[in-house]
Short mmCIF file of C-alpha atoms in Angstrom, two decimals:
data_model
loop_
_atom_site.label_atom_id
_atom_site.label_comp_id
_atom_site.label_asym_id
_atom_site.label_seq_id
_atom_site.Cartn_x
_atom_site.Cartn_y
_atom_site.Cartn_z
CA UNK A 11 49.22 -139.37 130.34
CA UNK A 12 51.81 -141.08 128.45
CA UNK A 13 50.66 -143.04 125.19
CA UNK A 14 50.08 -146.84 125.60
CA UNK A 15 51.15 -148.88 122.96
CA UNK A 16 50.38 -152.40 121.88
CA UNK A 17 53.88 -153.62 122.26
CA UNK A 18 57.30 -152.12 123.35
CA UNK A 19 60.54 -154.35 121.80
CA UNK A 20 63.27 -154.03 124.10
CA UNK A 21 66.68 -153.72 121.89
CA UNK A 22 66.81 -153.14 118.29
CA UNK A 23 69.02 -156.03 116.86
CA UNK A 24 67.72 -158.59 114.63
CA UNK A 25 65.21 -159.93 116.92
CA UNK A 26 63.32 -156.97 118.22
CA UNK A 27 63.60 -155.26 114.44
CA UNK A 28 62.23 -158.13 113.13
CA UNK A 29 59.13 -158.94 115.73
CA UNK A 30 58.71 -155.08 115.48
CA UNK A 31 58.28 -155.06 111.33
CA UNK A 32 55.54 -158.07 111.77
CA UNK A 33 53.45 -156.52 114.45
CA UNK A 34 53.53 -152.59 112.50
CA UNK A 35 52.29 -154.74 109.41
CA UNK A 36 49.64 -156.11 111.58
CA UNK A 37 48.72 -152.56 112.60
CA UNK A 38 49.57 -153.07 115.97
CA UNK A 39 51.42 -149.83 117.36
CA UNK A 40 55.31 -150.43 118.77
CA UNK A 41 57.90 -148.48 120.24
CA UNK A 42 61.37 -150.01 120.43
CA UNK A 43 63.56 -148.90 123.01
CA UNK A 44 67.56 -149.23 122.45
CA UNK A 45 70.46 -149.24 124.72
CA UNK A 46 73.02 -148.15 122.28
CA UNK A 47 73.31 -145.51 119.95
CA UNK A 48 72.89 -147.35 117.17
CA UNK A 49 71.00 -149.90 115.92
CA UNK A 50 71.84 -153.41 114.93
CA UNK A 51 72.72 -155.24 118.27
CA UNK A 52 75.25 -157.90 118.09
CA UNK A 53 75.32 -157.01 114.07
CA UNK A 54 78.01 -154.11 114.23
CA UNK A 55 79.21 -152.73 110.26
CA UNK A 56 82.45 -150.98 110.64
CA UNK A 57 83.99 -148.66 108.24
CA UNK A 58 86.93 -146.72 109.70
CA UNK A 59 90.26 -147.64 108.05
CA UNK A 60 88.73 -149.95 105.83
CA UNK A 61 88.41 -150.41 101.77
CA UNK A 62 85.01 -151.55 102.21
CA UNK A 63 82.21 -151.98 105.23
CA UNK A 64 83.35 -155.11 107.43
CA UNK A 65 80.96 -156.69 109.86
CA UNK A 66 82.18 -157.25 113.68
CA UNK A 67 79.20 -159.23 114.87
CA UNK A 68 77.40 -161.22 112.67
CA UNK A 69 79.06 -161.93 109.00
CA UNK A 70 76.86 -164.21 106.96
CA UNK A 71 73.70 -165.59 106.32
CA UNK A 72 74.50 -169.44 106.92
CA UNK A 73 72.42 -171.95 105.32
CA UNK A 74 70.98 -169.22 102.71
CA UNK A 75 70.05 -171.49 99.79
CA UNK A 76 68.69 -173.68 102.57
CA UNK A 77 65.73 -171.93 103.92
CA UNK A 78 67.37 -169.15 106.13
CA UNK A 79 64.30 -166.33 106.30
CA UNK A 80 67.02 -163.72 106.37
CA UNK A 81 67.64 -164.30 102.33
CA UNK A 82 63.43 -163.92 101.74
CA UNK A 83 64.06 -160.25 103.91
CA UNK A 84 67.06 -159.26 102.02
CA UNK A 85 64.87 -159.57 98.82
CA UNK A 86 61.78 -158.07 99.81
CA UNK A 87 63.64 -154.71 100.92
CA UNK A 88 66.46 -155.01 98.31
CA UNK A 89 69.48 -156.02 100.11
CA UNK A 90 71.64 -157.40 97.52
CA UNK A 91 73.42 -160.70 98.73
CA UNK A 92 76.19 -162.49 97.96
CA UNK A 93 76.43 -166.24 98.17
CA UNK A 94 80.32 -167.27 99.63
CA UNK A 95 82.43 -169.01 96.67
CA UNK A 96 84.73 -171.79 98.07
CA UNK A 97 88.32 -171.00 97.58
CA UNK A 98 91.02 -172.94 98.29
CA UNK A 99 91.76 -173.70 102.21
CA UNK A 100 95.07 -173.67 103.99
CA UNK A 101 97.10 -174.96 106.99
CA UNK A 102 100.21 -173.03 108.57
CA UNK A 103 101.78 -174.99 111.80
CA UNK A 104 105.45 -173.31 110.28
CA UNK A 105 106.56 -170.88 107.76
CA UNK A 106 104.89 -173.20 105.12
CA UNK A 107 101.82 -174.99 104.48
CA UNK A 108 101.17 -178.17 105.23
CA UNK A 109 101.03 -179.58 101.62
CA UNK A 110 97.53 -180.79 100.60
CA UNK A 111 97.03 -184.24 101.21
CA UNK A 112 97.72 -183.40 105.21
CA UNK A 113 95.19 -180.61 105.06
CA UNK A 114 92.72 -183.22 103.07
CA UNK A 115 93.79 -185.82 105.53
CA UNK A 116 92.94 -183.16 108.38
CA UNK A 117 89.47 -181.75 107.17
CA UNK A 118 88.41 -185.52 106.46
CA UNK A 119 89.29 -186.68 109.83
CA UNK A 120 87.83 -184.30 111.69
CA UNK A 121 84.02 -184.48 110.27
CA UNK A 122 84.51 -188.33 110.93
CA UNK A 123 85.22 -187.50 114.29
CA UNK A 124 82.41 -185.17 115.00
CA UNK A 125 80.12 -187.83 112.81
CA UNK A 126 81.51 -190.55 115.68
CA UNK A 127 80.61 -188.18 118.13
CA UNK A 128 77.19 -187.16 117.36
CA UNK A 129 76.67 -191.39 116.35
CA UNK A 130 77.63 -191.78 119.81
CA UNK A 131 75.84 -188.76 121.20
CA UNK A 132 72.10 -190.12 119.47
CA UNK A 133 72.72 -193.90 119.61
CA UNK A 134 75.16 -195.01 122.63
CA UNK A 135 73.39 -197.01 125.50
CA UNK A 136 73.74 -195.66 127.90
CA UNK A 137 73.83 -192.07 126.68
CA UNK A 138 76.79 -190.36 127.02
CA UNK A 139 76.88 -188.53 130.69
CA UNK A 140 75.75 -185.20 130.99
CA UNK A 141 79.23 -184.46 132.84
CA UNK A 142 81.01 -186.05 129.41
CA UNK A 143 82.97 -182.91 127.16
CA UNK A 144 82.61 -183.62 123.60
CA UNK A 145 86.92 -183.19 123.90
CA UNK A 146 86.50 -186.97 125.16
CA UNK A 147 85.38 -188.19 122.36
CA UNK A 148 86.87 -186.55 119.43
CA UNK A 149 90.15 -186.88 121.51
CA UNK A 150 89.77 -190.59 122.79
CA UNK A 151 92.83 -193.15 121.02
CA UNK A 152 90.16 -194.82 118.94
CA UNK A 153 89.00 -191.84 117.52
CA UNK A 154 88.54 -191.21 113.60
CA UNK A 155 90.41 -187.80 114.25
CA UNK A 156 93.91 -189.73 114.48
CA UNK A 157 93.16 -191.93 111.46
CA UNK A 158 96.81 -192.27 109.11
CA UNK A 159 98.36 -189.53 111.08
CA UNK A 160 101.13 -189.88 112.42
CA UNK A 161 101.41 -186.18 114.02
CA UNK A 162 98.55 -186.42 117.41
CA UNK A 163 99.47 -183.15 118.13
CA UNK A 164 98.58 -181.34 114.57
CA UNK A 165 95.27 -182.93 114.53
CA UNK A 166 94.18 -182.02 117.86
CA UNK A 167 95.67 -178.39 117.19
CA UNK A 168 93.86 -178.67 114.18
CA UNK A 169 90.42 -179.60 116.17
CA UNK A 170 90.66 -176.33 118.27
CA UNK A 171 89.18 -174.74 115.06
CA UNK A 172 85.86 -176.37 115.85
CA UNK A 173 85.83 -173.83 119.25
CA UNK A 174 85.19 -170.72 116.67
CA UNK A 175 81.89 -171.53 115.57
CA UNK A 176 81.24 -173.17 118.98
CA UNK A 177 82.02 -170.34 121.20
CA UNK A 178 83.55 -172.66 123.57
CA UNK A 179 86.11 -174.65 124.48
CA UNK A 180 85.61 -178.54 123.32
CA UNK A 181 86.33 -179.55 126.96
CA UNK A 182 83.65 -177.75 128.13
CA UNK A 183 80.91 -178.15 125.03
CA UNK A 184 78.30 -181.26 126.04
CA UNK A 185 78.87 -184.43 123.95
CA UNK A 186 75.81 -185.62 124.72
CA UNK A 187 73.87 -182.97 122.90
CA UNK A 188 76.14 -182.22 120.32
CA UNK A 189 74.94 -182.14 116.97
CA UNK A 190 71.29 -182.01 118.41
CA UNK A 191 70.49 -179.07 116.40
CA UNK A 192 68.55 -178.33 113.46
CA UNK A 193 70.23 -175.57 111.64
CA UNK A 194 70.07 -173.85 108.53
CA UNK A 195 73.90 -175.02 106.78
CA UNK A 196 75.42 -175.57 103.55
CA UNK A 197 75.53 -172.16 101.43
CA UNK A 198 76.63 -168.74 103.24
CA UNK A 199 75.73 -165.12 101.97
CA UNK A 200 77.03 -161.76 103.12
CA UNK A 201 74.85 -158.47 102.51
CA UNK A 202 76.79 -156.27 100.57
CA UNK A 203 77.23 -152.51 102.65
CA UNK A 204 76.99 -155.12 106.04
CA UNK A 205 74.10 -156.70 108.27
CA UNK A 206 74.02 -152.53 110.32
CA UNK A 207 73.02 -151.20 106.79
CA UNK A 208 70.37 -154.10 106.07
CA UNK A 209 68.70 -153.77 109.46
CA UNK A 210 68.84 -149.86 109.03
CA UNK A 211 66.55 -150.16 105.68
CA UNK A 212 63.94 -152.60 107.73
CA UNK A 213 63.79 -149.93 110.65
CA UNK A 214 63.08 -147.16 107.96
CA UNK A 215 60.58 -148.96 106.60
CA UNK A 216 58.86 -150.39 109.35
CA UNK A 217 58.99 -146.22 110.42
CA UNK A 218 56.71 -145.98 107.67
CA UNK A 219 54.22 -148.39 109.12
CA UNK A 220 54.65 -146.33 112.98
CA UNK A 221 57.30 -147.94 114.83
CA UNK A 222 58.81 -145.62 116.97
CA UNK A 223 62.40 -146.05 117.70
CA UNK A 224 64.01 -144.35 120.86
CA UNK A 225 67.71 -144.95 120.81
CA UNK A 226 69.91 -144.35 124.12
CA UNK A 227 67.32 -145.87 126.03
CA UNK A 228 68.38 -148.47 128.52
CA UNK A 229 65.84 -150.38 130.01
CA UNK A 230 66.58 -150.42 133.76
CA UNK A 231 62.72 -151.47 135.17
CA UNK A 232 60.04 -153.76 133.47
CA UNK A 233 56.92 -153.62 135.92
CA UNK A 234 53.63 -155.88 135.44
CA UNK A 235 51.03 -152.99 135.41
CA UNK A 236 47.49 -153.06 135.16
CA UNK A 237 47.56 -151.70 131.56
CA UNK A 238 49.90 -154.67 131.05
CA UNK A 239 53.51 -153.55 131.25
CA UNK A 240 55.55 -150.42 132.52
CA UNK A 241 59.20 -149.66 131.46
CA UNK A 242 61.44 -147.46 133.03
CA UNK A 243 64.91 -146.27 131.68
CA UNK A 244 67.56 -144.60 132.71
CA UNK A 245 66.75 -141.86 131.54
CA UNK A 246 64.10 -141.53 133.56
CA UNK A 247 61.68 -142.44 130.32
CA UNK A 248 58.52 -144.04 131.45
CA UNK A 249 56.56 -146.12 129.12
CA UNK A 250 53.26 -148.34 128.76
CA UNK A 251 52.58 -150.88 126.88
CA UNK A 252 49.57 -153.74 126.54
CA UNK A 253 52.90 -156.24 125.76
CA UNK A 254 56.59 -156.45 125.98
CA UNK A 255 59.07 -158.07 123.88
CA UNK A 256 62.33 -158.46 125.34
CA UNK A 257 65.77 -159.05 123.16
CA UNK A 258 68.11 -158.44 125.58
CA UNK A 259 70.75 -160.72 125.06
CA UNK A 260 71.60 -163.62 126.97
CA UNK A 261 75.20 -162.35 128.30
CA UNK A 262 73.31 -159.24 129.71
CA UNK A 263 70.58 -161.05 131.30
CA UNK A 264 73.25 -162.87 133.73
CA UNK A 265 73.79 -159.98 135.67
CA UNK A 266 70.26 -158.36 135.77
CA UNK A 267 67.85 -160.92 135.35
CA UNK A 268 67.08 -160.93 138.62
CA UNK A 269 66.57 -156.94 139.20
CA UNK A 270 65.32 -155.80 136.15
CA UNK A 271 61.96 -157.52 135.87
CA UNK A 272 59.30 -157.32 138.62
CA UNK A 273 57.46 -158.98 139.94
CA UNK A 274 60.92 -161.21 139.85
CA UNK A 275 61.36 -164.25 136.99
CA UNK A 276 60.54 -167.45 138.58
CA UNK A 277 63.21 -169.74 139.79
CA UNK A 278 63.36 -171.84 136.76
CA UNK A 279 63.99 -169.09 134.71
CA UNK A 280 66.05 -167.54 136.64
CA UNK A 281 68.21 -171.11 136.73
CA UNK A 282 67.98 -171.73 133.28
CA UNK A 283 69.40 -167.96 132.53
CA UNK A 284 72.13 -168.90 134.74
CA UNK A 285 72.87 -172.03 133.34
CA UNK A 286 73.12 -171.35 129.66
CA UNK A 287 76.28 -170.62 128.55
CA UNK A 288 77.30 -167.48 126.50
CA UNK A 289 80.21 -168.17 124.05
CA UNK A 290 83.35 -165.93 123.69
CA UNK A 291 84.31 -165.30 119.99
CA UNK A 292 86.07 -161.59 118.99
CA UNK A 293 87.43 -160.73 115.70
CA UNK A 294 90.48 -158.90 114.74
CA UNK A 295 90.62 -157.11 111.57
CA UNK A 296 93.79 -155.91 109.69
CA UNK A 297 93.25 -153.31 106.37
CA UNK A 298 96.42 -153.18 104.23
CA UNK A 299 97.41 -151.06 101.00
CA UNK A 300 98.23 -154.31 99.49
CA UNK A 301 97.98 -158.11 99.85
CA UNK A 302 100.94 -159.48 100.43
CA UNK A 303 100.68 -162.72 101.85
CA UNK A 304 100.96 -166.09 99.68
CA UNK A 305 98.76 -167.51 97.30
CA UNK A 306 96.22 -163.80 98.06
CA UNK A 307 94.62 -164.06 95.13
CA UNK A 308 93.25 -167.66 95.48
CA UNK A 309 93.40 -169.10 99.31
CA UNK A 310 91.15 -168.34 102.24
CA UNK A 311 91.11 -169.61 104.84
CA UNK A 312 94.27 -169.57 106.28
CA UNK A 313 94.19 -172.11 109.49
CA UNK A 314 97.04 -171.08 111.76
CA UNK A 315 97.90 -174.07 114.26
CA UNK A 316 100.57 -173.47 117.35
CA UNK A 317 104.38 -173.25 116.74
CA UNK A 318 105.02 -172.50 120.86
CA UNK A 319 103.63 -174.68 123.36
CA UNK A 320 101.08 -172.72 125.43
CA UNK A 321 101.53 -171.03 128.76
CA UNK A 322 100.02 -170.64 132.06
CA UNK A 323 100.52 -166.49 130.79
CA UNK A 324 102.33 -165.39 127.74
CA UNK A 325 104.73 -163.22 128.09
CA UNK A 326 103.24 -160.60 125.27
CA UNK A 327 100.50 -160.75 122.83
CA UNK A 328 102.58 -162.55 119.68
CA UNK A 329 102.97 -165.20 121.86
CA UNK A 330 99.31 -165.55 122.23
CA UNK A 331 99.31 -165.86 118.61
CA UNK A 332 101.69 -168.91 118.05
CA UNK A 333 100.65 -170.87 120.62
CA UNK A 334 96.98 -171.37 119.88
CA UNK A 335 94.49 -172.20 116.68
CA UNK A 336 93.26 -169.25 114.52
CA UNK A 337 91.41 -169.10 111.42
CA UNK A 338 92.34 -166.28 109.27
CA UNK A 339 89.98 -164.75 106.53
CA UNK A 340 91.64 -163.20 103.43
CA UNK A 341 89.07 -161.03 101.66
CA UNK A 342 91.78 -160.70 98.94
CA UNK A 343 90.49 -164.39 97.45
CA UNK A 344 87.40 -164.37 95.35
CA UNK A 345 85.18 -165.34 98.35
CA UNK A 346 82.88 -162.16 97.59
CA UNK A 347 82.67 -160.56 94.62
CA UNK A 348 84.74 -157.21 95.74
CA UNK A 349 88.39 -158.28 96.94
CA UNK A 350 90.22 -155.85 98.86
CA UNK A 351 93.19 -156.34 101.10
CA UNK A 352 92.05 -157.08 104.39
CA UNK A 353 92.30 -160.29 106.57
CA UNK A 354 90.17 -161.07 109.38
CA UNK A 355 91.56 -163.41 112.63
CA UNK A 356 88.77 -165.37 114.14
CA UNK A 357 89.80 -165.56 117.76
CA UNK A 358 88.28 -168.55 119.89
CA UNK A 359 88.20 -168.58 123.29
CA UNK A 360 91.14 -169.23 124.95
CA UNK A 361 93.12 -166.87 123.02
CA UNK A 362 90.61 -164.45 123.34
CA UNK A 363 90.83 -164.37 126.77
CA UNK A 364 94.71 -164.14 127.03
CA UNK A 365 94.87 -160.99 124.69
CA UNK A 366 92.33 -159.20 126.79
CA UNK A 367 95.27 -158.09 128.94
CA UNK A 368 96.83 -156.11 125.36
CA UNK A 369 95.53 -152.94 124.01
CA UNK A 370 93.94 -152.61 120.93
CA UNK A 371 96.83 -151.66 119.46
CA UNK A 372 99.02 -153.96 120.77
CA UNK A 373 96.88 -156.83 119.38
CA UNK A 374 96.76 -155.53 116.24
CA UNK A 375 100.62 -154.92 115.94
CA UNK A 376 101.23 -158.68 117.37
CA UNK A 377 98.93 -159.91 114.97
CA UNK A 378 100.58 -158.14 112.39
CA UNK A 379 104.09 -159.07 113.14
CA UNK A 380 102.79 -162.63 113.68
CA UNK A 381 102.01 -163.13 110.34
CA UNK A 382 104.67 -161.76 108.68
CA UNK A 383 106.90 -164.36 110.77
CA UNK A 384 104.81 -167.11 110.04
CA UNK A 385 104.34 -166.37 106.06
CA UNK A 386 107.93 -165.87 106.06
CA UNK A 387 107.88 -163.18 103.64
CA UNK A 388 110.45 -160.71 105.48
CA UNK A 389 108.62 -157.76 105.79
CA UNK A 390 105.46 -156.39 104.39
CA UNK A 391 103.18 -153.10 104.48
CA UNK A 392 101.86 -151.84 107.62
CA UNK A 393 98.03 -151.82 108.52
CA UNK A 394 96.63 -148.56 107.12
CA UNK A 395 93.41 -149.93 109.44
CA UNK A 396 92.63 -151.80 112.27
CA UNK A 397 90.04 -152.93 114.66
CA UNK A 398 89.56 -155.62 117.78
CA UNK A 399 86.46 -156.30 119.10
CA UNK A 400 85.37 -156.51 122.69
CA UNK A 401 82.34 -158.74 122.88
CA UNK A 402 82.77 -160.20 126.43
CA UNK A 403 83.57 -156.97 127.58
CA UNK A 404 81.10 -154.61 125.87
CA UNK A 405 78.49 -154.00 129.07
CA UNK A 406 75.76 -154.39 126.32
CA UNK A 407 76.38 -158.08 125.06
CA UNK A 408 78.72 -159.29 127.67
CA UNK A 409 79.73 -162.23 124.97
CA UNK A 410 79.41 -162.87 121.57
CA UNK A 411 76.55 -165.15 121.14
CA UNK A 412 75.09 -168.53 122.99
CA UNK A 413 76.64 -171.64 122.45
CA UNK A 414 75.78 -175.59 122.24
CA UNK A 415 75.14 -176.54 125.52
CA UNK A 416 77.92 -176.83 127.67
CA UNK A 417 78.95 -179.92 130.66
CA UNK A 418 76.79 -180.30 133.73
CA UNK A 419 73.47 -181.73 135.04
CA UNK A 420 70.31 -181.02 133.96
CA UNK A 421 71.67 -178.82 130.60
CA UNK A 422 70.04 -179.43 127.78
CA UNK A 423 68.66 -177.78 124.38
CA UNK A 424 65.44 -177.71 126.67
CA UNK A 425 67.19 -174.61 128.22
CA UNK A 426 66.82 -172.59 125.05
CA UNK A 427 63.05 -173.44 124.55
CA UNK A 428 62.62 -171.77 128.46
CA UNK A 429 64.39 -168.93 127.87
CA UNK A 430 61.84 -167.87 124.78
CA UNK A 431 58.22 -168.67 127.17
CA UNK A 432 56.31 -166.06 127.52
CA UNK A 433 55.90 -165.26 130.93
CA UNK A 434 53.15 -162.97 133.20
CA UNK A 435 50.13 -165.06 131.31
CA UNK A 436 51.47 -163.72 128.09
CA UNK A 437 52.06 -160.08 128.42
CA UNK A 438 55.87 -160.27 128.30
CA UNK A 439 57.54 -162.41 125.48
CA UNK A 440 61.03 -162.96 125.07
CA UNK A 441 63.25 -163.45 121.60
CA UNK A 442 66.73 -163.86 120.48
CA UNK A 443 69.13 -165.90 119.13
CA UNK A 444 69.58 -167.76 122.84
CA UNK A 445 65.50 -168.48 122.80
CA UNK A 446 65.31 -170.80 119.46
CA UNK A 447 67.00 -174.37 120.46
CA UNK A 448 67.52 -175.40 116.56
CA UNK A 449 68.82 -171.98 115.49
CA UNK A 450 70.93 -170.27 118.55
CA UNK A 451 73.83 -168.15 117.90
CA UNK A 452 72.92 -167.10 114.19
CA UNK A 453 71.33 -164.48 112.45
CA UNK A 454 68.26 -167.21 111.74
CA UNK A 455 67.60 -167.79 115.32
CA UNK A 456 67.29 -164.00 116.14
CA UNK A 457 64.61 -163.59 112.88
CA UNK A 458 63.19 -167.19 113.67
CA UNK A 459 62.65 -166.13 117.54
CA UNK A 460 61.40 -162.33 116.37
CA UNK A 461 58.69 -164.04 114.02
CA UNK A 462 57.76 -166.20 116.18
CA UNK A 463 57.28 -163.47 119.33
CA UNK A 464 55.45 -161.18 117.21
CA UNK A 465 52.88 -163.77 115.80
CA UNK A 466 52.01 -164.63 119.17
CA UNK A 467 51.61 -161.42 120.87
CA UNK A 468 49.43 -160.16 118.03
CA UNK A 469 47.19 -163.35 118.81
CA UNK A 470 47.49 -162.18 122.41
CA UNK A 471 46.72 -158.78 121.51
CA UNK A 472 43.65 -159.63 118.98
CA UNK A 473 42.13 -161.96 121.96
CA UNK A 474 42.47 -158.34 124.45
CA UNK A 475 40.49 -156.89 121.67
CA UNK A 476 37.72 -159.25 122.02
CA UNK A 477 37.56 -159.13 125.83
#
């Protein structure tokens, strides 16, 4: 007879660590059952090639002076942070920078722009359409975006840097709920060893209070028993549990959302998991012996606008990189308080997409070459390190994280609220970044969502007690 436990977390990233730490402290017994061979998720530390650990997935701790739970976490198991220093920001369209009033004149425009738009979003009457892309607005002749320049195109270019920390396109991100979150903003940490080490001392901990962690273990049945819930894996594992916390991500429940759970999700659900949109964001990351770009020692970010117009295909990856909008991290400016030589492309969507076609390698030598033409310096040391990321691809996140809710009827931040109720009159309980509508796509939303799961099952599971 196999051991039923009080709760079984599906996946072991921030979310299901998290919810699984509360309910062991609670003295509630919990087995979490992970996919990969690792934990951590989305929240991927990687270390081959480069001077120091660099995360893939999640970087920082956003809004960490500002009430982020992550930063009370870090200090209760003793994950030294670091809060992000400001350093001076810069814009490449050529093989120079724009000089600084354009790049003031840029940054200033575009929050008056997304200010308009979120006015307009909260306050127009009628409200915007549902069908309306937030690209109509910011893009629209009377917008604050064009305001004293003379150049359209630069500050539209510019503008496609907004679709990094969206996920999406701005012609397909809603207007009318833009801005509707929230969030924790305004100061950013980083963990120092990366987010894979900090979740690692959590799990070791938690150990300590019972959790049992079973790595390898992908989840391929989730039955309504009369215990409460059965999980089968393929591995042909069989488990029981009283509760079940799910934290697979969003991206993943697309394709087996309808299979994996039975009896089957209602409709609604089922709709709403359709109908919230995952966000494509991969990173590439470039180690050097040396820093050799301009102004190393004092500028990050680099914002690299187009110098090609875009095609339909490009005919190899460099292409990719001059005709669309990257932001490029330099870890070589005081940002952290340990610089090293390494710069870090933030690739939105759309380029994203086009390089998918290009090896690893062949990214990583376009992105390369792409930079020494743009900085114009002639030629420069090779990478001694390199690594692209495959989010959309990777079978176990199948996207990076969720993002603001996109065009079309009946989408709304509503969707995210869905996706986290509990479901089969309370045994199974979802969490996750894409189940907390103020907090998606950030480390706070998976802790926020993991809390919250884990404070209501053990209220579910203390009420079983007295029945």
């Amino acid at each position: 007879m196999s051991r039923l436990y009080d709760t079984i977390v599906i996946g072991a990233g921030w979310s299901g660590i998290v919810a699984a730490r509360d309910l062991s402290k609670a003295g509630h017994s919990v087995l979490i059952l992970e996919a990969r061979d690792r934990i951590g998720g989305r929240a991927r530390t990687y270390t081959d090639g480069m001077h120091v650990p660099v995360d893939l997935g999640c970087s920082f701790v956003h809004g960490y002076k500002e009430g982020n739970p992550a930063r009370d976490i870090a200090k209760e198991f003793g994950v030294k942070t670091n809060v992000c220093q400001l350093t001076e920001r810069q814009v490449w369209r050529s093989s120079k920078p724009e000089p600084p009033s354009v790049e003031h004149k840029l940054v200033a425009n575009l929050g008056a722009a997304r200010s308009s738009a979120q006015a307009l979003a909260q306050s127009a009457s009628p409200p915007p359409s549902p069908l309306t892309p937030l690209s109509e607005a910011l893009f629209s002749q009377q917008s604050p975006l064009f305001a004293d320049i003379q150049d359209k195109e630069l500050a539209v270019s510019f503008a496609r840097s907004l679709e990094v920390p969206l996920g999406v396109v701005l012609e397909k991100a809603s207007l009318r709920w833009d801005g509707w979150e929230n969030n924790f903003a305004g100061s950013d940490a980083a963990p120092e060893g990366g987010f894979q080490r900090f979740l690692e001392k959590i799990v070791d901990e938690s150990k300590k209070d019972g959790v049992e962690v079973r790595l390898g273990e992908a989840v391929k049945k989730v039955e309504k028993s009369q215990e409460g819930v059965k999980i089968l894996t393929a591995k042909d594992g069989e488990y029981t549990a009283k509760t079940v916390i799910c934290t697979i991500p969003l991206g993943v429940l697309k394709t087996n959302a309808k299979t994996l759970f039975e009896p089957p999700l209602p409709t609604r659900r089922l709709e709403t998991i359709a109908g919230t949109h995952v966000g494509v964001l991969e990173k590439l990351v470039l180690a050097y012996p040396s820093a050799w770009w301009p102004d190393a020692a004092k500028a990050s970010p680099y914002i690299h606008l187009p110098s090609e117009t875009r095609q339909s295909e490009a005919k190899d990856a460099k292409s990719v990189f001059r005709q669309n909008t990257f932001i490029l991290a330099s870890f070589a400016a005081p940002v952290l308080p340990q610089q090293h030589p390494t710069v870090l492309f933030y690739i939105s969507e759309t380029p994203a997409l086009a390089l998918e076609k290009f090896s690893a390698e062949e990214v990583a030598t376009a992105g390369h070459e792409f930079l020494v033409e743009r900085f114009a310096v002639g030629s420069a040391p090779k990478p001694t390190g390199h690594v692209l990321t495959n989010w959309r691809t990777d079978p176990l996140a199948l996207g990076a994280t969720t993002t603001p809710s996109i065009v079309g009827e009946g989408r709304s931040p509503l969707d995210f609220v869905e996706l986290g109720k509990p479901l089969w009159g309370g045994s199974l309980g979802f969490a996750g970044e894409h189940t907390d509508a103020n907090h998606r796509g950030s480390v706070a939303g998976a802790v926020v969502s993991g809390a919250r799961e884990a404070e209501r099952v053990a209220k579910y599971l203390n009420k079983l007690k007295e029945t």
